[in-house]
Coordinates of C-alpha atoms and ligand atoms in Angstrom, one line a residue:
X1 CA -12.5 -24.8 73.6
X2 CA -10.4 -26.6 71.1
X3 CA -8.5 -24.5 68.6
X4 CA -5.7 -27.0 68.1
X5 CA -4.6 -25.9 64.6
X6 CA -4.1 -22.2 65.7
X7 CA -0.5 -22.3 64.7
X8 CA 0.2 -19.8 62.0
X9 CA 0.9 -22.0 59.0
X10 CA -1.4 -24.8 59.8
X11 CA 0.8 -26.8 57.4
X12 CA 0.6 -30.1 59.3
X13 CA -3.2 -30.2 59.3
X14 CA -3.3 -29.0 55.8
X15 CA -1.0 -31.7 54.6
X16 CA -3.3 -34.3 56.2
X17 CA -6.3 -32.8 54.5
X18 CA -4.4 -32.8 51.2
X19 CA -4.2 -36.6 51.5
X20 CA -7.8 -37.0 52.3
X21 CA -9.1 -35.2 49.2
X22 CA -6.6 -36.9 46.8
X23 CA -7.5 -40.6 46.6
X24 CA -4.9 -42.4 44.6
X25 CA -5.4 -42.7 40.9
X26 CA -8.3 -40.3 40.6
X27 CA -8.7 -36.8 39.3
X28 CA -8.5 -34.2 41.9
X29 CA -11.1 -31.9 40.6
X30 CA -13.8 -34.5 40.6
X31 CA -13.1 -35.9 44.0
X32 CA -12.5 -32.5 45.6
X33 CA -16.2 -31.6 45.1
X34 CA -17.2 -34.5 47.3
X35 CA -14.8 -33.7 50.2
X36 CA -15.7 -31.5 53.2
X37 CA -15.6 -27.8 52.3
X38 CA -12.5 -26.0 53.3
X39 CA -12.6 -22.6 55.0
X40 CA -9.6 -20.5 55.5
X41 CA -9.7 -17.8 58.2
X42 CA -7.1 -15.0 58.0
X43 CA -6.7 -12.6 60.9
X44 CA -3.8 -11.2 62.8
X45 CA -5.7 -11.5 66.1
X46 CA -5.9 -15.1 67.2
X47 CA -8.8 -14.3 69.4
X48 CA -10.9 -13.5 66.3
X49 CA -9.8 -16.7 64.7
X50 CA -10.9 -18.6 67.8
X51 CA -14.4 -17.1 67.6
X52 CA -14.8 -18.0 63.9
X53 CA -13.3 -21.4 64.4
X54 CA -15.9 -22.2 67.1
X55 CA -18.7 -21.2 64.7
X56 CA -17.5 -23.2 61.7
X57 CA -15.5 -26.1 63.1
X58 CA -18.4 -28.6 62.8
X59 CA -19.4 -27.6 59.3
X60 CA -16.1 -27.2 57.5
X61 CA -12.4 -28.1 57.6
X62 CA -11.1 -24.9 59.0
X63 CA -7.6 -23.6 58.3
X64 CA -6.1 -20.4 59.5
X65 CA -3.4 -17.9 58.8
X66 CA -2.3 -14.9 60.9
X67 CA -0.8 -12.8 58.2
X68 CA -1.4 -12.0 54.5
X69 CA 1.9 -13.6 53.5
X70 CA 1.0 -16.9 55.2
X71 CA -2.5 -16.8 53.7
X72 CA -1.2 -16.4 50.1
X73 CA 1.2 -19.2 50.6
X74 CA -1.5 -21.6 51.9
X75 CA -4.0 -20.7 49.2
X76 CA -1.5 -21.5 46.4
X77 CA -0.6 -24.8 47.9
X78 CA -3.9 -26.0 49.2
X79 CA -6.8 -24.0 47.8
X80 CA -9.7 -23.5 50.2
X81 CA -13.3 -23.2 49.0
X82 CA -13.8 -19.8 50.8
X83 CA -11.7 -17.3 52.6
X84 CA -12.7 -15.1 55.6
X85 CA -10.2 -12.2 55.4
X86 CA -9.4 -9.6 57.9
X87 CA -8.9 -6.2 56.3
X88 CA -6.5 -4.6 58.8
X89 CA -3.3 -6.6 59.1
X90 CA 0.4 -5.6 59.4
X91 CA 2.4 -6.4 56.3
X92 CA 0.3 -7.4 53.3
X93 CA -3.2 -6.2 54.3
X94 CA -6.5 -7.9 53.5
X95 CA -7.2 -5.7 50.4
X96 CA -3.9 -6.5 48.9
X97 CA -4.2 -10.2 49.6
X98 CA -7.6 -10.1 47.9
X99 CA -6.2 -8.2 44.9
X100 CA -3.4 -10.8 44.5
X101 CA -5.8 -13.7 44.7
X102 CA -8.1 -12.3 42.1
X103 CA -5.1 -11.5 39.8
X104 CA -4.1 -15.1 39.6
X105 CA -5.9 -17.5 37.4
X106 CA -5.5 -20.4 39.9
X107 CA -7.0 -18.5 42.8
X108 CA -9.4 -16.0 41.2
X109 CA -12.4 -18.3 41.6
X110 CA -12.1 -18.6 45.4
X111 CA -14.7 -16.3 47.1
X112 CA -13.4 -13.8 49.7
X113 CA -15.5 -12.4 52.5
X114 CA -14.0 -9.4 54.3
X115 CA -14.2 -9.1 58.0
X116 CA -13.9 -5.5 59.0
X117 CA -14.4 -3.1 61.9
X118 CA -15.0 -0.2 59.4
X119 CA -18.5 0.7 58.4
X120 CA -17.7 3.4 55.8
X121 CA -19.1 3.1 52.3
X122 CA -15.7 3.9 50.9
X123 CA -14.2 1.0 52.7
X124 CA -16.8 -1.4 51.4
X125 CA -16.3 0.0 47.9
X126 CA -12.6 -0.6 48.1
X127 CA -13.3 -4.2 49.3
X128 CA -15.7 -4.9 46.4
X129 CA -13.2 -3.4 44.0
X130 CA -10.5 -5.7 45.3
X131 CA -12.8 -8.6 44.4
X132 CA -14.7 -9.5 47.7
X133 CA -18.1 -11.1 47.5
X134 CA -19.4 -9.9 50.9
X135 CA -18.6 -8.1 54.1
X136 CA -19.0 -9.0 57.7
X137 CA -18.5 -6.4 60.4
X138 CA -16.9 -6.8 63.8
X139 CA -17.9 -7.4 66.5
X140 CA -19.0 -10.7 64.9
X141 CA -22.6 -11.8 65.2
X142 CA -22.4 -15.6 65.0
X143 CA -25.9 -16.0 63.3
X144 CA -25.2 -13.4 60.6
X145 CA -21.7 -14.7 59.9
X146 CA -22.9 -18.3 59.7
X147 CA -25.7 -17.4 57.2
X148 CA -23.5 -15.4 55.0
X149 CA -20.6 -17.8 54.9
X150 CA -22.9 -20.8 54.3
X151 CA -24.7 -19.0 51.4
X152 CA -21.4 -18.3 49.6
X153 CA -20.0 -21.7 50.4
X154 CA -23.1 -23.3 48.9
X155 CA -22.7 -21.2 45.7
X156 CA -19.0 -22.1 45.4
X157 CA -19.7 -25.8 45.8
X158 CA -22.5 -25.7 43.3
X159 CA -20.3 -24.0 40.7
X160 CA -17.5 -26.6 41.4
X161 CA -19.9 -29.4 40.9
X162 CA -21.2 -28.0 37.6
X163 CA -17.7 -27.5 36.5
X164 CA -16.8 -31.1 37.3
X165 CA -19.8 -32.4 35.6
X166 CA -18.9 -30.5 32.5
X167 CA -15.5 -32.1 32.5
X168 CA -16.7 -35.7 32.6
X169 CA -17.3 -37.8 29.5
X170 CA -21.0 -38.8 29.6
X171 CA -20.5 -42.3 28.1
X172 CA -17.5 -43.6 30.0
X173 CA -17.3 -41.5 33.1
X174 CA -13.6 -40.6 32.6
X175 CA -12.4 -37.1 31.9
X176 CA -13.6 -35.6 28.7
X177 CA -11.7 -33.9 25.9
X178 CA -12.3 -30.5 27.4
X179 CA -10.7 -31.6 30.7
X180 CA -7.8 -33.1 28.8
X181 CA -7.2 -29.8 26.9
X182 CA -7.2 -28.0 30.2
X183 CA -5.0 -30.4 32.2
X184 CA -2.4 -31.3 29.5
X185 CA -0.7 -27.9 29.1
X186 CA -0.8 -27.5 33.0
X187 CA 0.9 -30.8 33.4
X188 CA 3.6 -29.9 30.8
X189 CA 4.4 -26.7 32.6
X190 CA 4.3 -28.4 36.0
X191 CA 6.6 -31.3 35.1
X192 CA 9.0 -28.9 33.5
X193 CA 9.0 -26.7 36.7
X194 CA 9.7 -29.6 39.0
X195 CA 12.1 -31.3 36.4
X196 CA 10.2 -34.5 36.2
X197 CA 9.6 -36.6 33.1
X198 CA 6.1 -36.7 31.5
X199 CA 4.5 -39.4 29.4
X200 CA 1.5 -39.1 27.1
X201 CA -0.3 -42.1 25.6
X202 CA -2.7 -41.9 22.8
X203 CA -4.8 -45.0 22.8
X204 CA -7.1 -46.4 20.0
X205 CA -9.4 -49.4 20.1
X206 CA -8.4 -51.6 17.2
X207 CA -11.0 -52.3 14.5
X208 CA -13.7 -50.5 16.4
X209 CA -15.8 -49.6 13.4
X210 CA -15.9 -53.3 12.5
X211 CA -16.9 -54.0 16.1
X212 CA -19.9 -51.5 15.9
X213 CA -20.9 -53.0 12.5
X214 CA -20.8 -56.5 13.9
X215 CA -22.4 -56.1 17.3
X216 CA -24.3 -52.8 17.1
X217 CA -23.7 -49.4 18.7
X218 CA -25.1 -50.4 22.1
X219 CA -22.4 -53.1 22.4
X220 CA -19.9 -50.7 21.1
X221 CA -20.7 -48.2 23.9
X222 CA -20.4 -51.1 26.4
X223 CA -17.0 -51.9 25.1
X224 CA -15.8 -48.3 25.4
X225 CA -17.1 -48.2 28.9
X226 CA -15.2 -51.4 29.8
X227 CA -12.0 -50.1 28.1
X228 CA -12.3 -46.8 30.0
X229 CA -12.8 -48.3 33.4
X230 CA -10.0 -50.9 32.8
X231 CA -7.6 -48.1 31.8
X232 CA -8.5 -46.1 35.0
X233 CA -8.3 -49.2 37.3
X234 CA -4.9 -50.1 36.0
X235 CA -3.5 -46.9 37.5
X236 CA -5.4 -47.1 40.7
X237 CA -3.2 -47.1 43.8
X238 CA 0.0 -47.1 41.6
X239 CA 0.9 -43.5 41.9
X240 CA 1.9 -42.1 45.3
X241 CA 1.3 -38.3 45.6
X242 CA 4.4 -37.7 47.7
X243 CA 6.7 -39.2 45.0
X244 CA 7.4 -35.6 44.0
X245 CA 8.0 -33.6 47.0
X246 CA 10.9 -31.3 46.3
X247 CA 10.2 -28.7 45.3
X248 CA 6.8 -28.9 47.0
X249 CA 3.7 -29.8 45.0
X250 CA 2.3 -26.6 43.6
X251 CA -1.2 -27.8 43.2
X252 CA -2.8 -30.8 44.9
X253 CA -3.4 -33.6 42.5
X254 CA -0.9 -32.5 39.9
X255 CA 1.1 -35.7 40.0
X256 CA -1.9 -37.9 39.5
X257 CA -2.3 -39.9 36.2
X258 CA -5.3 -39.0 34.1
X259 CA -7.3 -41.1 31.7
X260 CA -9.5 -39.1 29.3
X261 CA -11.7 -39.9 26.3
X262 CA -10.0 -38.0 23.5
X263 CA -12.8 -38.6 21.0
X264 CA -14.7 -41.6 19.5
X265 CA -12.8 -44.7 20.4
X266 CA -9.6 -42.8 21.3
X267 CA -8.4 -42.3 24.8
X268 CA -5.4 -40.4 26.2
X269 CA -3.4 -41.1 29.3
X270 CA -1.3 -38.4 31.0
X271 CA 1.4 -39.9 33.3
X272 CA 3.4 -37.3 35.2
X273 CA 6.7 -38.4 36.6
X274 CA 6.9 -41.4 34.2
X275 CA 10.0 -41.8 32.0
X276 CA 10.8 -44.1 29.0
X277 CA 11.2 -47.2 31.1
X278 CA 8.0 -46.5 33.1
X279 CA 6.1 -45.7 29.9
X280 CA 7.0 -49.1 28.4
X281 CA 5.9 -50.8 31.7
X282 CA 2.6 -49.0 31.7
X283 CA 1.9 -49.6 28.0
X284 CA 2.4 -53.3 28.5
X285 CA 0.2 -53.3 31.5
X286 CA -2.6 -51.5 29.7
X287 CA -2.4 -53.8 26.7
X288 CA -2.5 -56.9 28.9
X289 CA -5.4 -55.5 31.0
X290 CA -7.5 -55.1 27.8
X291 CA -6.5 -58.4 26.4
X292 CA -7.5 -60.1 29.7
X293 CA -11.0 -58.7 29.3
X294 CA -11.4 -61.0 26.3
X295 CA -14.1 -59.0 24.7
X296 CA -15.1 -61.1 21.7
X297 CA -14.4 -59.4 18.3
X298 CA -14.9 -61.5 15.3
X299 CA -13.8 -58.7 13.0
X300 CA -10.3 -58.6 14.6
X301 CA -7.5 -61.0 13.6
X302 CA -7.1 -62.2 17.2
X303 CA -10.8 -62.7 17.8
X304 CA -10.9 -60.3 20.7
X305 CA -10.7 -56.6 21.4
X306 CA -7.2 -55.0 21.5
X307 CA -5.6 -51.6 21.7
X308 CA -2.9 -49.7 19.9
X309 CA -0.9 -47.2 21.8
X310 CA 1.2 -44.3 20.7
X311 CA 3.5 -43.1 23.4
X312 CA 5.5 -39.9 23.7
X313 CA 7.9 -39.1 26.6
X314 CA 9.8 -36.0 27.5
X315 CA 12.5 -36.0 30.2
X316 CA 14.0 -32.6 29.5
X317 CA 10.7 -30.8 29.9
X318 CA 11.6 -28.7 26.9
X319 CA 9.0 -30.3 24.6
X320 CA 6.0 -28.2 23.8
X321 CA 2.6 -29.5 24.8
X322 CA 1.3 -29.6 21.2
X323 CA 4.5 -31.2 19.9
X324 CA 4.1 -34.1 22.4
X325 CA 0.6 -34.7 21.2
X326 CA 1.8 -34.8 17.6
X327 CA 4.6 -37.3 18.5
X328 CA 2.2 -39.6 20.4
X329 CA -0.2 -39.4 17.4
X330 CA 2.6 -40.3 15.0
X331 CA 3.6 -43.2 17.2
X332 CA 0.0 -44.4 17.3
X333 CA -0.1 -44.3 13.5
X334 CA 3.1 -46.3 13.3
X335 CA 1.7 -48.8 15.7
X336 CA -1.4 -49.2 13.6
X337 CA 0.6 -49.6 10.5
X338 CA 2.8 -52.3 12.1
X339 CA -0.1 -54.5 13.0
X340 CA -1.9 -53.1 16.1
X341 CA -2.3 -54.7 19.6
X342 CA 0.9 -53.1 20.7
X343 CA 2.6 -49.8 21.5
X344 CA 5.1 -47.6 19.8
X345 CA 7.2 -45.2 21.7
X346 CA 8.3 -41.9 20.2
X347 CA 11.1 -40.3 22.2
X348 CA 12.9 -37.0 21.9
X349 CA 15.6 -38.5 19.7
X350 CA 12.7 -38.6 17.1
X351 CA 13.1 -42.3 16.5
X352 CA 10.2 -44.7 16.9
X353 CA 10.6 -48.0 18.6
X354 CA 8.1 -50.8 18.8
X355 CA 7.0 -52.6 21.9
X356 CA 8.5 -56.1 22.6
X357 CA 5.3 -57.9 21.7
X358 CA 5.3 -56.5 18.2
X359 CA 5.7 -58.8 15.2
Ligands
MG401 MG1 -6.7 -7.1 62.1

């Protein structure tokens, strides 16, 4: 019998899994739904863990914890898709673990199935009140436990998939505005917490109305698709998740860059861990990548499609999420006014500086 990850924390195996579900340069939520489902088994008796591990080892990536404390820690750092939770444990018991999970916005969506030796109605009621979706009684019947867990796992994965589809821009395939609005305040909080800089870029396709007028909306859509995929590809492989390791990453994928369609021909890039110097570097790279596409645009002075970028950077972490968006917007406006095909950087000193290629 192979129960190799039976160590309490399971941190080593969890860390490896974390890498697997976080391909570089992509959005965690979207890739996570394609990864193998993650099952967390919590029980103070390792013999019970062994039995369940045997049953689910082939279907899921199985993780384990032998105490409520350890379970809560693991769930926050590497959220599983489903939790099998023993009720009776020394220290924080199963009911309390479940209550705490349900009380937190980040973990409330994870289904919890209680494993209990009690068969009293009152016990089941207490479990459902704590937020469980189901009960499995000991001694464990492998067939019953398998069916119940598989059913709830399938429901959870379906809901994740729907959620991720609702967060993708239908035209370009990058994150949509709803996703941006969800991620941006989280990133602001996260970067402040870990005291890392954060860059926001607002990106506009130059003379896009003229492009549509000249080539038609079909061609306009094609151009937006090309721009979106080029923006995403530019960041691919360039961000290493372990770059921010101390304090530990609170949520897998939090240090990933994100490209979103903000609306119309406007895109937004969130670049965690990127300071002023990095922002200038990335702005130049994005501008060059789009220039290199050489998308013919007779309505533009240069004869091909270009971008304007408004960039805002915070290094203190004190900047409010909304204020940074306004700064990036203002920088974008300045960039447009100064002739486009360039970037403007708005820093905390409130002065705007143009990119080197301006003029
Ligand atoms: Mg127990």
